[in-house]
Amino acid sequence: MTYATFKKLRKSFFCISIFLGITVYFFGNTSNNKTDSLAQNYNLETTQEAVATEKTQLLEEEAVATEKTQLLEEETVATQENQLLEEETVVTEKTQLLEEETVATEKTAKNPSRQELDIPLIQHPLIEKHLKEFQKPFSINWLKKVLERASPYRPYIRQQLKENNMPLCLEYLPVIESEFKINAKSRSGALGMWQFMENSIQPFLKKNEWIDERLDPWKSTDAAIKKLQDNFNWFKDWELALAAYNYGSGGISRLIKKHDNVNSYWYLVDKGVLTNQTENYVPKFLAIAEIITNEEYYGLDLPKINEEEILNWEEVTVKKSIPITLLAKEMGIDSSILEFLNPSLLRGRTPPATEYQLRVPMGTSESVALIIQEMELPTYEHTYKVVKGDTLWGISRRYGIT
């Protein structure tokens, strides 16, 4: 090979080397670019995934935070509601307490305390028994009817008790004696509002074939007050005085002497020596008096009276037998008015040949006296049974005949 050929070949190799170098560089650079591009794409995707993951995590955290916030808010609301409920409960309880205090205050204002009877009420099983009995619905209704019936007479009874300085609760004794029925009659023969036996009316009341003053609620009230006062003066104890009114003062005196001379009604009760009626008489009366006197204390509303509404009348002296119905007709009033004022007349007319104080309405006595003076009275028949000691003159004087 010649040098010139060698030079040519070397130049060709050089050119080829340069070409290969350029080619390698070109392709190598292109490959690197592709690799870099792939790497960049990968990195981008990775970054995007990471970002997406972070966003998801953030969203999840935000969701959790939101839920926690909501829970906290709900808990806060619930706590506030509970507080409000508690406050409302406290307010309600305070309101109830205030209402109860108000009711109690009103009750206290109306009836600050139970009023003690002027015959003291003791703790005793019999009293407790009758107190419970008379507070039952049936007994309350019965008591109301009795007190309504008593309204014309109670003011007079109370007035007489005051004038005689006697326990005012004795006003209620006719409740258990007669239920305030002026014509009540017992199986033993006791009669009237105060239940006098015929053998016990002297010297308090009169009774004959024309009149029976046991039927007069005003005269029998005066008689009962005198009898009760006599009993108290003897025994110095109101329970014993009441027991004697029912059983008889002689009988009670004998029981006291027989049983240790103890001057106590309750001692006799606990000894069991009284009759069942007398043993329950005083406890029953005290229970009735307690309930009526302290009606508000026991939550009751019973008929009341006005002490000033005492029935008033005038009296006319009548010396002959006059039929009540005829006199009422001449007066121009209903005969029931004169019958109410004069309930002791047994035959509907005044007794003959004796003076009788006839009750008439207020403001009519003068006119009634004139009417009686001018009345032409029909004759009447009367049968009289002669008793030992009678004389014809005495009988004729009694009946105004000759």
Coordinates of C-alpha atoms in Angstrom, one line a residue:
M1 CA 0.0 0.0 0.0
T2 CA 1.3 3.4 -0.9
Y3 CA 1.5 6.2 1.4
A4 CA -1.1 8.1 -0.7
T5 CA -3.4 5.2 -0.4
F6 CA -2.8 5.0 3.3
K7 CA -3.6 8.7 3.6
K8 CA -6.8 8.2 1.7
L9 CA -7.8 5.3 3.9
R10 CA -6.9 7.2 7.0
K11 CA -9.0 10.1 5.9
S12 CA -11.9 7.8 5.1
F13 CA -11.6 6.2 8.6
F14 CA -11.5 9.6 10.1
C15 CA -14.7 10.6 8.2
I16 CA -16.3 7.3 9.1
S17 CA -15.3 7.8 12.8
I18 CA -16.7 11.3 12.8
F19 CA -19.9 10.0 11.2
L20 CA -20.2 7.2 13.7
G21 CA -19.5 9.6 16.5
I22 CA -22.1 12.0 15.3
T23 CA -24.5 9.1 14.8
V24 CA -23.8 7.6 18.2
Y25 CA -24.1 11.0 19.8
F26 CA -27.3 11.7 18.0
F27 CA -28.9 8.4 18.8
G28 CA -27.5 8.4 22.3
N29 CA -28.8 11.9 22.9
T30 CA -32.2 10.9 21.5
S31 CA -32.2 7.8 23.7
N32 CA -31.3 9.9 26.7
N33 CA -34.0 12.4 25.9
K34 CA -36.5 9.6 25.6
T35 CA -35.3 8.1 28.9
D36 CA -35.5 11.5 30.5
S37 CA -38.9 12.1 29.0
L38 CA -40.1 8.7 30.4
A39 CA -38.5 9.5 33.7
Q40 CA -40.1 12.9 33.7
N41 CA -43.5 11.3 32.8
Y42 CA -43.0 8.7 35.5
N43 CA -42.0 11.3 38.0
L44 CA -45.0 13.5 37.0
E45 CA -47.4 10.6 37.4
T46 CA -45.9 9.7 40.7
T47 CA -46.1 13.3 41.8
Q48 CA -49.7 13.5 40.7
E49 CA -50.6 10.3 42.5
A50 CA -48.9 11.6 45.6
V51 CA -50.7 14.8 45.3
A52 CA -54.0 12.9 44.8
T53 CA -53.2 10.8 47.8
E54 CA -52.4 13.8 49.8
K55 CA -55.6 15.4 48.7
T56 CA -57.5 12.3 49.6
Q57 CA -55.9 12.2 52.9
L58 CA -56.6 15.9 53.4
L59 CA -60.2 15.3 52.4
E60 CA -60.5 12.4 54.7
E61 CA -58.9 14.4 57.5
E62 CA -61.2 17.3 56.7
A63 CA -64.2 14.9 56.7
V64 CA -63.1 13.4 60.1
A65 CA -62.5 17.0 61.4
T66 CA -65.9 17.9 60.1
E67 CA -67.5 14.9 61.8
K68 CA -65.7 15.7 65.0
T69 CA -66.8 19.3 64.7
Q70 CA -70.4 18.2 64.1
L71 CA -70.2 15.8 67.0
L72 CA -68.8 18.5 69.2
E73 CA -71.5 20.9 68.0
E74 CA -74.1 18.2 68.7
E75 CA -72.6 17.5 72.1
T76 CA -72.6 21.2 72.8
V77 CA -76.3 21.5 71.7
A78 CA -77.2 18.4 73.7
T79 CA -75.3 19.8 76.7
Q80 CA -77.1 23.1 76.3
E81 CA -80.5 21.4 75.9
N82 CA -79.7 19.3 79.0
Q83 CA -78.8 22.5 80.9
L84 CA -82.0 24.1 79.7
L85 CA -84.0 21.1 80.8
E86 CA -82.3 21.1 84.1
E87 CA -82.9 24.8 84.4
E88 CA -86.6 24.3 83.4
T89 CA -86.8 21.5 85.9
V90 CA -85.4 23.7 88.6
V91 CA -87.8 26.5 87.6
T92 CA -90.7 24.0 87.6
E93 CA -89.7 22.7 91.0
K94 CA -89.4 26.3 92.3
T95 CA -92.8 27.1 90.8
Q96 CA -94.4 24.1 92.4
L97 CA -92.8 25.0 95.7
L98 CA -94.0 28.5 95.4
E99 CA -97.5 27.3 94.6
E100 CA -97.4 24.9 97.5
E101 CA -96.2 27.7 99.8
T102 CA -99.0 29.9 98.4
V103 CA -101.6 27.3 99.1
A104 CA -100.2 26.7 102.5
T105 CA -100.1 30.5 103.1
E106 CA -103.7 30.8 102.0
K107 CA -104.7 27.9 104.2
T108 CA -102.8 29.4 107.1
A109 CA -104.4 32.8 106.4
K110 CA -107.9 31.2 106.5
N111 CA -107.2 28.9 109.4
P112 CA -103.9 29.6 111.0
S113 CA -104.4 26.8 113.6
R114 CA -107.0 24.4 114.9
Q115 CA -109.3 26.2 117.3
E116 CA -109.4 24.4 120.7
L117 CA -112.9 23.5 122.0
D118 CA -114.0 25.1 125.2
I119 CA -114.4 21.5 126.4
P120 CA -110.9 20.3 125.7
L121 CA -110.5 17.5 123.3
I122 CA -108.3 14.7 124.6
Q123 CA -106.5 11.9 122.8
H124 CA -108.7 8.9 123.2
P125 CA -109.5 5.9 120.9
L126 CA -113.3 6.6 121.1
I127 CA -112.9 10.2 120.0
E128 CA -110.6 9.2 117.2
K129 CA -113.1 6.6 116.1
H130 CA -116.0 9.1 115.9
L131 CA -113.8 11.7 114.2
K132 CA -113.0 9.3 111.4
E133 CA -116.6 8.2 111.2
F134 CA -118.1 11.7 110.9
Q135 CA -115.6 12.7 108.1
K136 CA -116.9 10.0 105.8
P137 CA -118.9 11.3 102.8
F138 CA -122.2 9.9 104.0
S139 CA -121.7 11.4 107.5
I140 CA -120.7 14.8 106.0
N141 CA -123.9 14.9 103.9
W142 CA -126.0 13.9 106.9
L143 CA -124.3 16.6 109.0
K144 CA -125.0 19.3 106.4
K145 CA -128.7 18.4 106.4
V146 CA -128.9 18.5 110.2
L147 CA -127.2 21.9 110.4
E148 CA -129.5 23.3 107.7
R149 CA -132.5 22.1 109.8
A150 CA -130.9 23.7 112.9
S151 CA -130.5 27.2 111.3
P152 CA -133.7 28.8 112.9
Y153 CA -132.6 27.7 116.4
R154 CA -128.8 27.9 116.6
P155 CA -128.5 31.7 117.0
Y156 CA -130.8 31.5 120.0
I157 CA -128.9 28.6 121.6
R158 CA -125.6 30.4 121.1
Q159 CA -127.0 33.6 122.6
Q160 CA -128.2 31.7 125.7
L161 CA -125.0 29.8 126.2
K162 CA -123.1 33.1 126.1
E163 CA -125.4 34.8 128.6
N164 CA -124.9 31.8 131.0
N165 CA -121.1 31.7 130.5
M166 CA -121.3 28.1 129.3
P167 CA -119.1 26.3 126.7
L168 CA -120.3 27.4 123.2
C169 CA -119.7 23.9 121.8
L170 CA -122.8 22.8 123.7
E171 CA -124.7 24.4 120.8
Y172 CA -124.1 21.1 118.9
L173 CA -125.5 18.7 121.5
P174 CA -128.9 18.5 119.7
V175 CA -127.1 17.0 116.7
I176 CA -126.6 13.8 118.5
E177 CA -129.8 14.1 120.7
S178 CA -132.4 14.7 118.0
E179 CA -130.7 15.8 114.7
F180 CA -132.4 19.2 115.5
K181 CA -135.8 17.7 114.9
I182 CA -138.2 19.5 117.3
N183 CA -140.7 16.6 117.4
A184 CA -138.1 13.8 117.6
K185 CA -139.2 11.0 119.9
S186 CA -137.0 8.1 121.1
R187 CA -138.0 4.6 121.9
S188 CA -137.7 5.3 125.6
G189 CA -140.1 8.2 125.3
A190 CA -137.7 11.2 125.3
L191 CA -139.2 14.0 123.2
G192 CA -138.2 17.2 121.5
M193 CA -135.0 18.8 120.2
W194 CA -133.3 18.3 123.6
Q195 CA -134.9 14.9 124.3
F196 CA -136.4 15.4 127.7
M197 CA -138.0 12.4 129.4
E198 CA -141.4 13.2 130.9
N199 CA -140.2 12.3 134.4
S200 CA -137.3 14.8 134.1
I201 CA -139.0 17.9 132.9
Q202 CA -139.7 19.4 136.4
P203 CA -139.1 22.2 137.2
F204 CA -137.9 23.2 133.8
L205 CA -140.9 22.5 131.5
K206 CA -144.7 22.1 131.6
K207 CA -146.8 19.3 130.2
N208 CA -150.5 18.6 130.2
E209 CA -153.2 17.5 127.8
W210 CA -153.0 20.8 126.0
I211 CA -149.4 21.7 125.8
D212 CA -146.0 19.9 125.9
E213 CA -143.2 22.3 126.2
R214 CA -140.6 19.7 125.3
L215 CA -141.8 20.4 121.7
D216 CA -140.9 24.1 122.0
P217 CA -137.3 24.5 120.8
W218 CA -136.8 27.8 122.6
K219 CA -138.3 26.8 126.0
S220 CA -136.6 23.4 125.8
T221 CA -133.3 25.1 125.1
D222 CA -133.6 27.2 128.2
A223 CA -134.5 24.0 130.2
A224 CA -131.5 22.1 128.8
I225 CA -129.1 24.9 129.6
K226 CA -130.4 25.0 133.2
K227 CA -130.1 21.2 133.5
L228 CA -126.6 21.1 132.1
Q229 CA -125.5 24.0 134.4
D230 CA -126.9 22.1 137.4
N231 CA -125.0 19.0 136.3
F232 CA -121.8 20.9 136.0
N233 CA -122.3 22.6 139.4
W234 CA -122.6 19.2 140.9
F235 CA -119.8 17.3 139.2
K236 CA -117.4 20.3 138.4
D237 CA -116.6 18.5 135.1
W238 CA -118.2 19.0 131.7
E239 CA -117.7 15.5 130.5
L240 CA -119.5 14.1 133.6
A241 CA -122.2 16.8 133.2
L242 CA -122.9 15.6 129.7
A243 CA -122.8 11.9 130.7
A244 CA -125.3 12.8 133.5
Y245 CA -127.6 14.5 130.9
N246 CA -127.7 11.2 129.1
Y247 CA -127.6 8.7 131.9
G248 CA -128.9 10.7 134.8
S249 CA -127.0 12.5 137.5
G250 CA -128.0 10.0 140.2
G251 CA -126.7 7.1 138.1
I252 CA -123.4 8.8 137.4
S253 CA -122.9 9.7 141.1
R254 CA -123.5 6.1 142.1
L255 CA -120.9 4.9 139.6
I256 CA -118.3 7.3 140.8
K257 CA -118.8 6.2 144.4
K258 CA -118.7 2.6 143.4
H259 CA -115.4 3.0 141.5
D260 CA -112.8 4.6 143.7
N261 CA -114.6 8.0 143.9
V262 CA -112.6 9.2 140.8
N263 CA -114.4 12.2 139.4
S264 CA -113.6 11.5 135.8
Y265 CA -115.8 10.5 132.9
W266 CA -112.8 8.9 131.1
Y267 CA -111.9 6.8 134.1
L268 CA -115.4 5.4 134.0
V269 CA -115.1 4.8 130.3
D270 CA -111.8 2.9 130.7
K271 CA -113.2 0.9 133.5
G272 CA -116.0 -0.2 131.2
V273 CA -118.8 0.5 133.7
L274 CA -120.9 2.8 131.5
T275 CA -123.7 1.7 129.2
N276 CA -122.7 1.5 125.5
Q277 CA -124.8 4.6 124.8
T278 CA -123.3 6.7 127.5
E279 CA -119.8 5.5 126.8
N280 CA -120.1 6.8 123.3
Y281 CA -122.3 9.8 124.0
V282 CA -119.5 12.2 125.1
P283 CA -116.9 11.1 122.5
K284 CA -119.5 11.3 119.7
F285 CA -120.6 14.8 120.8
L286 CA -116.9 16.0 121.1
A287 CA -116.2 14.7 117.6
I288 CA -119.2 16.5 116.1
A289 CA -118.3 19.7 117.9
E290 CA -114.7 19.5 116.8
I291 CA -115.6 19.0 113.1
I292 CA -118.1 21.8 113.0
T293 CA -115.9 24.2 115.0
N294 CA -112.9 23.5 112.8
E295 CA -114.6 22.8 109.5
E296 CA -111.9 24.5 107.4
Y297 CA -109.1 22.6 109.3
Y298 CA -110.8 19.4 108.1
G299 CA -111.4 20.7 104.6
L300 CA -115.2 21.0 104.9
D301 CA -117.8 23.6 104.0
L302 CA -120.7 23.3 106.4
P303 CA -123.9 25.5 106.8
K304 CA -123.2 28.6 108.8
I305 CA -125.3 31.0 110.8
N306 CA -125.4 34.7 111.5
E307 CA -125.6 35.2 115.3
E308 CA -127.6 38.3 114.9
E309 CA -130.4 36.6 112.9
I310 CA -132.2 35.5 116.1
L311 CA -135.9 34.9 115.5
N312 CA -138.0 37.5 117.2
W313 CA -141.7 37.6 118.1
E314 CA -144.2 39.3 120.3
E315 CA -146.5 37.6 122.8
V316 CA -150.2 38.0 123.4
T317 CA -151.9 36.8 126.6
V318 CA -154.8 34.5 125.7
K319 CA -157.3 33.4 128.4
K320 CA -159.5 31.2 126.3
S321 CA -159.2 28.3 123.8
I322 CA -158.7 29.7 120.3
P323 CA -158.0 27.5 117.3
I324 CA -154.8 28.5 115.6
T325 CA -156.2 28.1 112.1
L326 CA -159.1 30.4 112.8
L327 CA -156.9 33.0 114.4
A328 CA -154.5 32.9 111.4
K329 CA -157.4 33.3 109.0
E330 CA -158.5 36.4 110.9
M331 CA -155.0 37.8 110.9
G332 CA -154.6 37.2 107.1
I333 CA -151.6 34.9 107.5
D334 CA -150.8 31.3 106.9
S335 CA -151.6 29.1 109.9
S336 CA -148.1 27.5 109.5
I337 CA -146.6 30.7 110.9
L338 CA -148.4 30.5 114.2
E339 CA -147.8 26.7 114.3
F340 CA -144.1 27.3 113.9
L341 CA -144.0 29.9 116.7
N342 CA -146.2 27.8 119.0
P343 CA -145.1 24.2 118.6
S344 CA -146.0 23.1 122.1
L345 CA -149.8 23.3 121.4
L346 CA -150.9 19.7 121.2
R347 CA -154.4 20.3 119.9
G348 CA -153.9 23.2 117.5
R349 CA -155.5 25.6 119.9
T350 CA -154.7 27.5 123.1
P351 CA -155.6 25.8 126.4
P352 CA -159.0 26.8 128.0
A353 CA -159.5 28.6 131.3
T354 CA -155.9 29.5 131.7
E355 CA -153.5 32.1 130.5
Y356 CA -151.3 31.2 127.6
Q357 CA -148.6 33.4 126.1
L358 CA -149.3 33.1 122.4
R359 CA -146.4 34.0 120.1
V360 CA -147.2 36.2 117.1
P361 CA -145.1 37.9 114.4
M362 CA -143.3 41.1 115.3
G363 CA -145.5 44.2 115.1
T364 CA -148.8 42.3 115.2
S365 CA -149.5 41.9 119.0
E366 CA -151.9 44.9 119.3
S367 CA -154.0 43.9 116.3
V368 CA -154.1 40.2 117.4
A369 CA -155.3 41.2 120.8
L370 CA -158.2 43.1 119.3
I371 CA -159.0 40.2 116.9
I372 CA -159.1 37.8 119.9
Q373 CA -161.3 40.1 121.9
E374 CA -163.8 40.3 119.1
M375 CA -163.7 36.7 117.9
E376 CA -166.9 34.6 118.3
L377 CA -165.6 31.2 119.2
P378 CA -167.4 27.9 118.4
T379 CA -168.2 25.6 121.3
Y380 CA -166.2 22.4 121.7
E381 CA -166.5 19.2 123.5
H382 CA -163.9 18.0 125.9
T383 CA -163.6 14.8 127.9
Y384 CA -161.9 15.1 131.3
K385 CA -160.8 12.2 133.4
V386 CA -161.4 12.9 137.1
V387 CA -158.5 12.2 139.3
K388 CA -158.2 11.9 143.1
G389 CA -158.5 15.3 144.7
D390 CA -160.6 16.9 142.0
T391 CA -163.8 18.9 142.8
L392 CA -166.6 20.0 140.6
W393 CA -165.8 23.6 141.4
G394 CA -162.1 23.2 140.5
I395 CA -162.9 21.4 137.2
S396 CA -165.4 24.1 136.3
R397 CA -162.9 26.9 137.1
R398 CA -160.2 25.1 135.0
Y399 CA -162.4 25.0 131.9
G400 CA -164.3 28.2 132.4
I401 CA -167.7 26.7 132.7
T402 CA -170.6 27.1 135.2

